[in-house]
Coordinates of C-alpha atoms and ligand atoms in Angstrom, one line a residue:
X5 CA 12.0 11.5 11.5
X6 CA 13.2 9.1 14.6
X7 CA 10.6 10.2 16.4
X8 CA 8.2 8.1 14.6
X9 CA 10.8 4.7 14.8
X10 CA 11.5 2.2 17.4
X11 CA 15.2 2.6 17.4
X12 CA 16.7 1.9 20.1
X13 CA 14.8 -1.3 20.2
X14 CA 14.1 -2.6 17.0
X15 CA 16.9 -1.6 14.4
X16 CA 18.8 -2.4 12.2
X17 CA 15.9 -3.3 10.2
X18 CA 16.0 -6.7 7.8
X19 CA 15.6 -4.8 4.0
X20 CA 18.6 -5.4 2.5
X21 CA 20.7 -1.6 1.7
X22 CA 19.1 -0.3 -1.0
X23 CA 16.1 -1.3 -0.4
X24 CA 12.5 0.6 -1.6
X25 CA 9.8 0.1 1.1
X26 CA 12.6 2.8 3.5
X27 CA 12.0 5.6 0.9
X28 CA 8.0 4.0 1.7
X29 CA 8.5 4.2 4.9
X30 CA 9.7 7.8 5.3
X31 CA 7.1 8.8 3.1
X32 CA 4.2 7.4 5.2
X33 CA 6.4 9.1 8.7
X34 CA 6.8 12.7 6.8
X35 CA 2.9 12.4 5.6
X36 CA 2.0 12.0 9.3
X37 CA 3.9 14.4 11.5
X38 CA 3.2 17.3 8.9
X39 CA -0.7 16.4 9.9
X40 CA 0.5 16.7 12.7
X41 CA -1.6 13.4 14.4
X42 CA -1.2 11.7 17.7
X43 CA 0.5 8.6 17.5
X44 CA -1.5 7.5 20.0
X45 CA -3.8 8.1 17.8
X46 CA -2.9 5.2 14.5
X47 CA -3.1 2.2 14.3
X48 CA -0.4 0.7 11.8
X49 CA -1.4 -3.1 10.6
X50 CA 0.9 -5.6 8.4
X51 CA 0.6 -8.9 6.8
X52 CA 3.5 -11.0 6.6
X53 CA 6.8 -9.7 3.9
X54 CA 9.3 -7.9 3.8
X55 CA 6.8 -5.1 3.8
X56 CA 5.2 -6.3 6.5
X57 CA 7.6 -5.5 9.0
X58 CA 7.5 -1.9 8.2
X59 CA 4.8 -1.6 11.6
X60 CA 7.8 -3.4 13.6
X61 CA 9.8 -0.7 13.1
X62 CA 7.2 2.0 13.6
X63 CA 6.3 3.7 17.4
X64 CA 2.4 3.7 16.5
X65 CA -0.3 1.0 17.8
X66 CA 1.0 -1.9 15.7
X67 CA -0.1 -5.6 14.7
X68 CA 2.6 -7.3 12.6
X69 CA -0.5 -10.5 11.7
X70 CA -0.7 -13.3 9.5
X71 CA 0.1 -13.1 5.5
X72 CA -3.1 -11.7 3.9
X73 CA -4.5 -10.9 6.7
X74 CA -3.8 -7.2 7.2
X75 CA -7.6 -6.0 6.4
X76 CA -8.8 -8.9 8.3
X77 CA -6.9 -7.8 11.3
X78 CA -7.4 -3.8 9.8
X79 CA -10.8 -3.9 9.5
X80 CA -11.4 -5.8 12.7
X81 CA -9.8 -2.9 14.9
X82 CA -11.3 0.5 12.7
X83 CA -14.9 -1.4 13.8
X84 CA -14.2 -1.2 17.2
X85 CA -12.1 2.0 17.4
X86 CA -13.7 3.6 14.3
X87 CA -11.5 7.2 15.8
X88 CA -8.6 5.4 15.3
X89 CA -6.5 6.6 12.2
X90 CA -6.1 2.7 11.0
X91 CA -3.3 2.1 8.7
X92 CA -3.0 -1.4 6.0
X93 CA 1.0 -1.9 5.3
X94 CA 1.1 -4.5 2.7
X95 CA 3.0 -6.1 0.0
X96 CA 1.2 -6.9 -3.2
X97 CA 1.6 -9.9 -2.8
X98 CA 0.1 -10.5 0.9
X99 CA -2.1 -7.5 -0.6
X100 CA -3.5 -9.3 -3.8
X101 CA -2.6 -13.1 -4.3
X102 CA -3.2 -14.0 -0.7
X103 CA -5.5 -12.1 0.8
X104 CA -6.7 -10.6 -2.5
X105 CA -10.6 -11.5 -1.3
X106 CA -9.4 -9.1 1.2
X107 CA -8.5 -5.9 -0.6
X108 CA -11.3 -6.3 -2.6
X109 CA -14.1 -7.2 0.1
X110 CA -12.4 -3.9 2.4
X111 CA -12.8 -1.4 -0.8
X112 CA -16.3 -2.7 -1.5
X113 CA -17.0 -2.4 1.9
X114 CA -15.1 1.6 2.1
X115 CA -14.5 0.8 4.6
X116 CA -11.6 3.2 6.6
X117 CA -8.2 1.7 6.2
X118 CA -5.8 2.8 4.0
X119 CA -4.0 0.9 2.4
X120 CA -0.6 1.1 1.8
X121 CA 0.2 -1.6 -1.1
X122 CA 4.3 -1.8 -1.9
X123 CA 4.8 -3.4 -5.2
X124 CA 7.4 -4.9 -6.1
X125 CA 6.7 -7.1 -8.5
X126 CA 7.7 -10.2 -6.4
X127 CA 7.4 -12.0 -3.6
X128 CA 10.4 -10.8 -2.2
X129 CA 11.0 -12.2 1.8
X130 CA 10.2 -15.9 0.2
X131 CA 13.0 -15.6 -2.0
X132 CA 12.0 -14.4 -5.7
X133 CA 8.7 -16.4 -5.9
X134 CA 6.3 -14.4 -9.4
X135 CA 3.6 -12.4 -7.5
X136 CA 0.6 -11.0 -9.3
X137 CA 2.2 -8.0 -9.9
X138 CA 5.0 -9.5 -12.4
X139 CA 5.1 -8.4 -15.3
X140 CA 4.0 -11.1 -18.7
X141 CA 7.8 -12.5 -19.6
X142 CA 9.7 -12.0 -16.1
X143 CA 11.8 -13.3 -14.8
X144 CA 11.5 -15.0 -11.4
X145 CA 12.7 -17.9 -9.2
X146 CA 9.4 -19.8 -10.0
X147 CA 9.0 -18.7 -13.5
X148 CA 12.6 -19.5 -15.2
X149 CA 11.3 -19.1 -18.2
X150 CA 9.8 -15.6 -18.4
X151 CA 6.2 -15.3 -16.3
X152 CA 3.4 -15.9 -18.7
X153 CA 0.9 -14.5 -16.3
X154 CA -0.7 -11.0 -16.5
X155 CA 0.0 -9.2 -14.0
X156 CA -3.1 -7.3 -12.0
X157 CA -3.5 -3.6 -12.2
X158 CA -3.8 -2.3 -8.2
X159 CA -5.3 0.4 -8.8
X160 CA -7.8 -0.5 -12.0
X161 CA -8.5 -3.3 -9.6
X162 CA -9.0 -1.0 -6.1
X163 CA -11.5 1.7 -8.2
X164 CA -13.5 -1.5 -9.5
X165 CA -13.9 -3.1 -6.4
X166 CA -15.6 0.1 -5.0
X167 CA -12.3 2.3 -2.9
X168 CA -13.1 5.6 -2.9
X169 CA -9.1 6.9 -3.1
X170 CA -7.1 5.6 -5.4
X171 CA -3.3 6.9 -6.4
X172 CA -0.1 5.4 -7.3
X173 CA 3.6 6.6 -7.1
X174 CA 7.1 5.5 -7.3
X175 CA 9.9 5.4 -4.3
X176 CA 11.4 7.8 -7.2
X177 CA 9.7 10.2 -7.1
X178 CA 9.5 10.7 -3.0
X179 CA 7.8 13.7 -2.4
X180 CA 5.1 13.2 -4.1
X181 CA 4.7 10.2 -2.4
X182 CA 4.1 11.4 0.6
X183 CA 1.9 13.8 -0.4
X184 CA -0.5 11.0 -2.4
X185 CA -0.2 9.2 1.3
X186 CA -1.1 11.7 2.9
X187 CA -4.4 12.7 0.8
X188 CA -4.9 9.2 1.1
X189 CA -4.6 9.1 5.0
X190 CA -7.4 12.6 5.5
X191 CA -9.8 10.3 2.9
X192 CA -12.6 9.2 5.2
X193 CA -13.8 5.5 3.2
X194 CA -10.8 3.3 2.1
X195 CA -8.1 4.9 0.1
X196 CA -5.4 3.0 -1.6
X197 CA -1.8 4.0 -2.3
X198 CA 0.1 1.7 -4.6
X199 CA 3.7 3.0 -4.0
X200 CA 6.0 0.9 -6.6
X201 CA 9.1 0.1 -5.4
X202 CA 11.8 -2.6 -6.0
X203 CA 13.4 -5.4 -4.8
X204 CA 17.0 -5.3 -6.6
X205 CA 18.0 -8.5 -4.4
X206 CA 15.7 -10.6 -5.5
X207 CA 13.6 -9.4 -9.1
X208 CA 16.3 -7.2 -10.4
X209 CA 18.8 -9.8 -10.0
X210 CA 17.5 -12.6 -12.3
X211 CA 16.6 -10.1 -14.9
X212 CA 19.5 -8.0 -14.7
X213 CA 18.3 -5.0 -13.8
X214 CA 21.2 -3.5 -12.0
X215 CA 21.8 -2.1 -8.7
X216 CA 19.4 -0.2 -6.5
X217 CA 20.5 3.0 -8.1
X218 CA 20.0 1.5 -11.4
X219 CA 16.2 0.4 -10.7
X220 CA 15.7 4.4 -8.6
X221 CA 17.2 5.4 -12.0
X222 CA 14.5 3.3 -14.6
X223 CA 11.2 4.8 -12.3
X224 CA 12.6 8.6 -12.9
X225 CA 12.7 7.5 -16.6
X226 CA 9.9 5.4 -17.4
X227 CA 7.2 6.8 -15.5
X228 CA 4.6 10.2 -16.1
X229 CA 2.2 11.8 -14.5
X230 CA -1.1 10.9 -15.4
X231 CA -1.7 14.8 -16.9
X232 CA 1.3 13.9 -19.2
X233 CA -0.1 10.2 -19.4
X234 CA -3.5 12.0 -21.1
X235 CA -1.6 13.0 -24.2
X236 CA 0.8 9.9 -25.3
X237 CA -0.4 7.2 -27.5
X238 CA -1.4 3.6 -25.8
X239 CA 1.7 3.3 -27.6
X240 CA 4.3 5.6 -26.3
X241 CA 2.6 3.9 -22.7
X242 CA 3.0 0.6 -23.3
X243 CA 6.0 -0.2 -19.9
X244 CA 5.1 3.3 -17.9
X245 CA 4.1 3.7 -14.8
X246 CA 1.2 6.7 -14.8
X247 CA 1.5 8.1 -11.5
X248 CA -0.8 10.4 -9.7
X249 CA -4.7 10.3 -8.1
X250 CA -7.2 7.6 -9.8
X251 CA -10.2 8.6 -8.4
X252 CA -11.9 9.8 -5.8
X253 CA -15.5 10.1 -5.0
X254 CA -17.8 10.0 -2.2
X255 CA -19.6 7.2 -0.4
X256 CA -21.0 6.8 3.1
X257 CA -18.2 5.4 5.4
X258 CA -18.3 1.6 6.9
X259 CA -18.4 2.2 10.1
X260 CA -20.8 5.7 10.5
X261 CA -23.3 3.4 8.5
X262 CA -22.2 1.0 10.8
X263 CA -23.2 3.0 13.9
X264 CA -26.4 4.5 12.0
X265 CA -27.6 0.6 12.3
X266 CA -26.8 0.5 15.8
X267 CA -28.2 3.9 15.9
X268 CA -31.8 2.2 14.7
X269 CA -31.5 -0.8 15.4
X270 CA -31.8 0.6 19.5
X271 CA -34.7 2.9 18.3
X272 CA -35.9 -0.1 18.3
X273 CA -36.8 1.3 14.3
X274 CA -36.9 -2.1 12.1
X275 CA -37.3 -1.2 8.1
X276 CA -39.7 -4.2 7.5
Ligands
LIG320 C1 -0.3 -18.5 5.0 C2 1.7 -18.2 4.4 N1 1.7 -18.5 3.5 C3 2.7 -18.9 2.9 C4 3.8 -18.1 3.3 C5 5.0 -17.6 3.3 N2 5.4 -16.4 3.1 C6 6.3 -15.4 3.6 S1 6.4 -13.8 3.3 C7 5.4 -13.8 1.0 C8 5.7 -13.4 0.3 C9 5.9 -12.1 0.4 O1 5.7 -11.5 -0.9 P1 5.4 -9.5 -0.3 O2 3.6 -10.0 0.2 O3 4.6 -9.7 -1.9 O4 6.3 -8.7 0.4 P2 7.4 -8.5 0.6 O5 8.0 -9.6 0.9 O6 7.6 -8.7 -2.1 O7 7.4 -7.2 0.5 C10 5.5 -15.3 1.4 C11 4.2 -16.5 0.5 C12 3.5 -17.7 5.2 N3 4.5 -16.8 5.8 N4 2.5 -17.5 5.3

């Protein structure tokens, strides 16, 4: 674990004690360690937010960029260095509010980036405003009477937009999460792992959900695997988090397809 951290420079971290983001970070480290990848071959890119702080603590090639633009920077990097393993770390607000268009277009292109979307149902860093994943009816500092918007289903959105590997795990099921992340990392095209986390400091407190441990217990009791979900009725599934791989398919990866275009152009082979 320590081999992957900038522990002499960047610690202590900004996360609240008990925050789920640390569990996601450990899951990513375990997945990378199992793959045996060189740290120099990995680029980890984030926007702004509590989730966006993760690459600051990791000893890879890292970029901590502007809010909502992790995938724009990651796309640029992947285009010039297609041989690198590019990982984008985003909060739900970063990925789906301000960064929503980048998310759907990166998925549409099937560019070989692994996106980890840490879903804590809220804008954590800026004080608990409601985000695109806040459940309908939940309280937030900007929804003191209850959020009336529908939450974005991250995995369904990613599949519809064209992502070729899409999975969801929770921080309670940490070992399962690192297996999902490992599969996403080795996938050739655009892969998305929704890591369902929690923010006990802003979302939990205002919604009276208890401590970090209570929120972890809630995840344990209210999530089911895809296989179990297939045997449940829509009523039984109400409010449950379904975990597992939702989508996996083959489609040409963007930088590989682009390299072919360059080859054709250099050879003077125009199609019209
Ligand atoms: C262009 C821009 N708009 C707004 C902000 C303020 N801001 C910083 S972090 C953040 C939201 C963070 O929420 P999320 O992406 O869900 O991450 P979390 O902190 O919950 O991990 C916002 C709105 C900013 N830094 N830049």
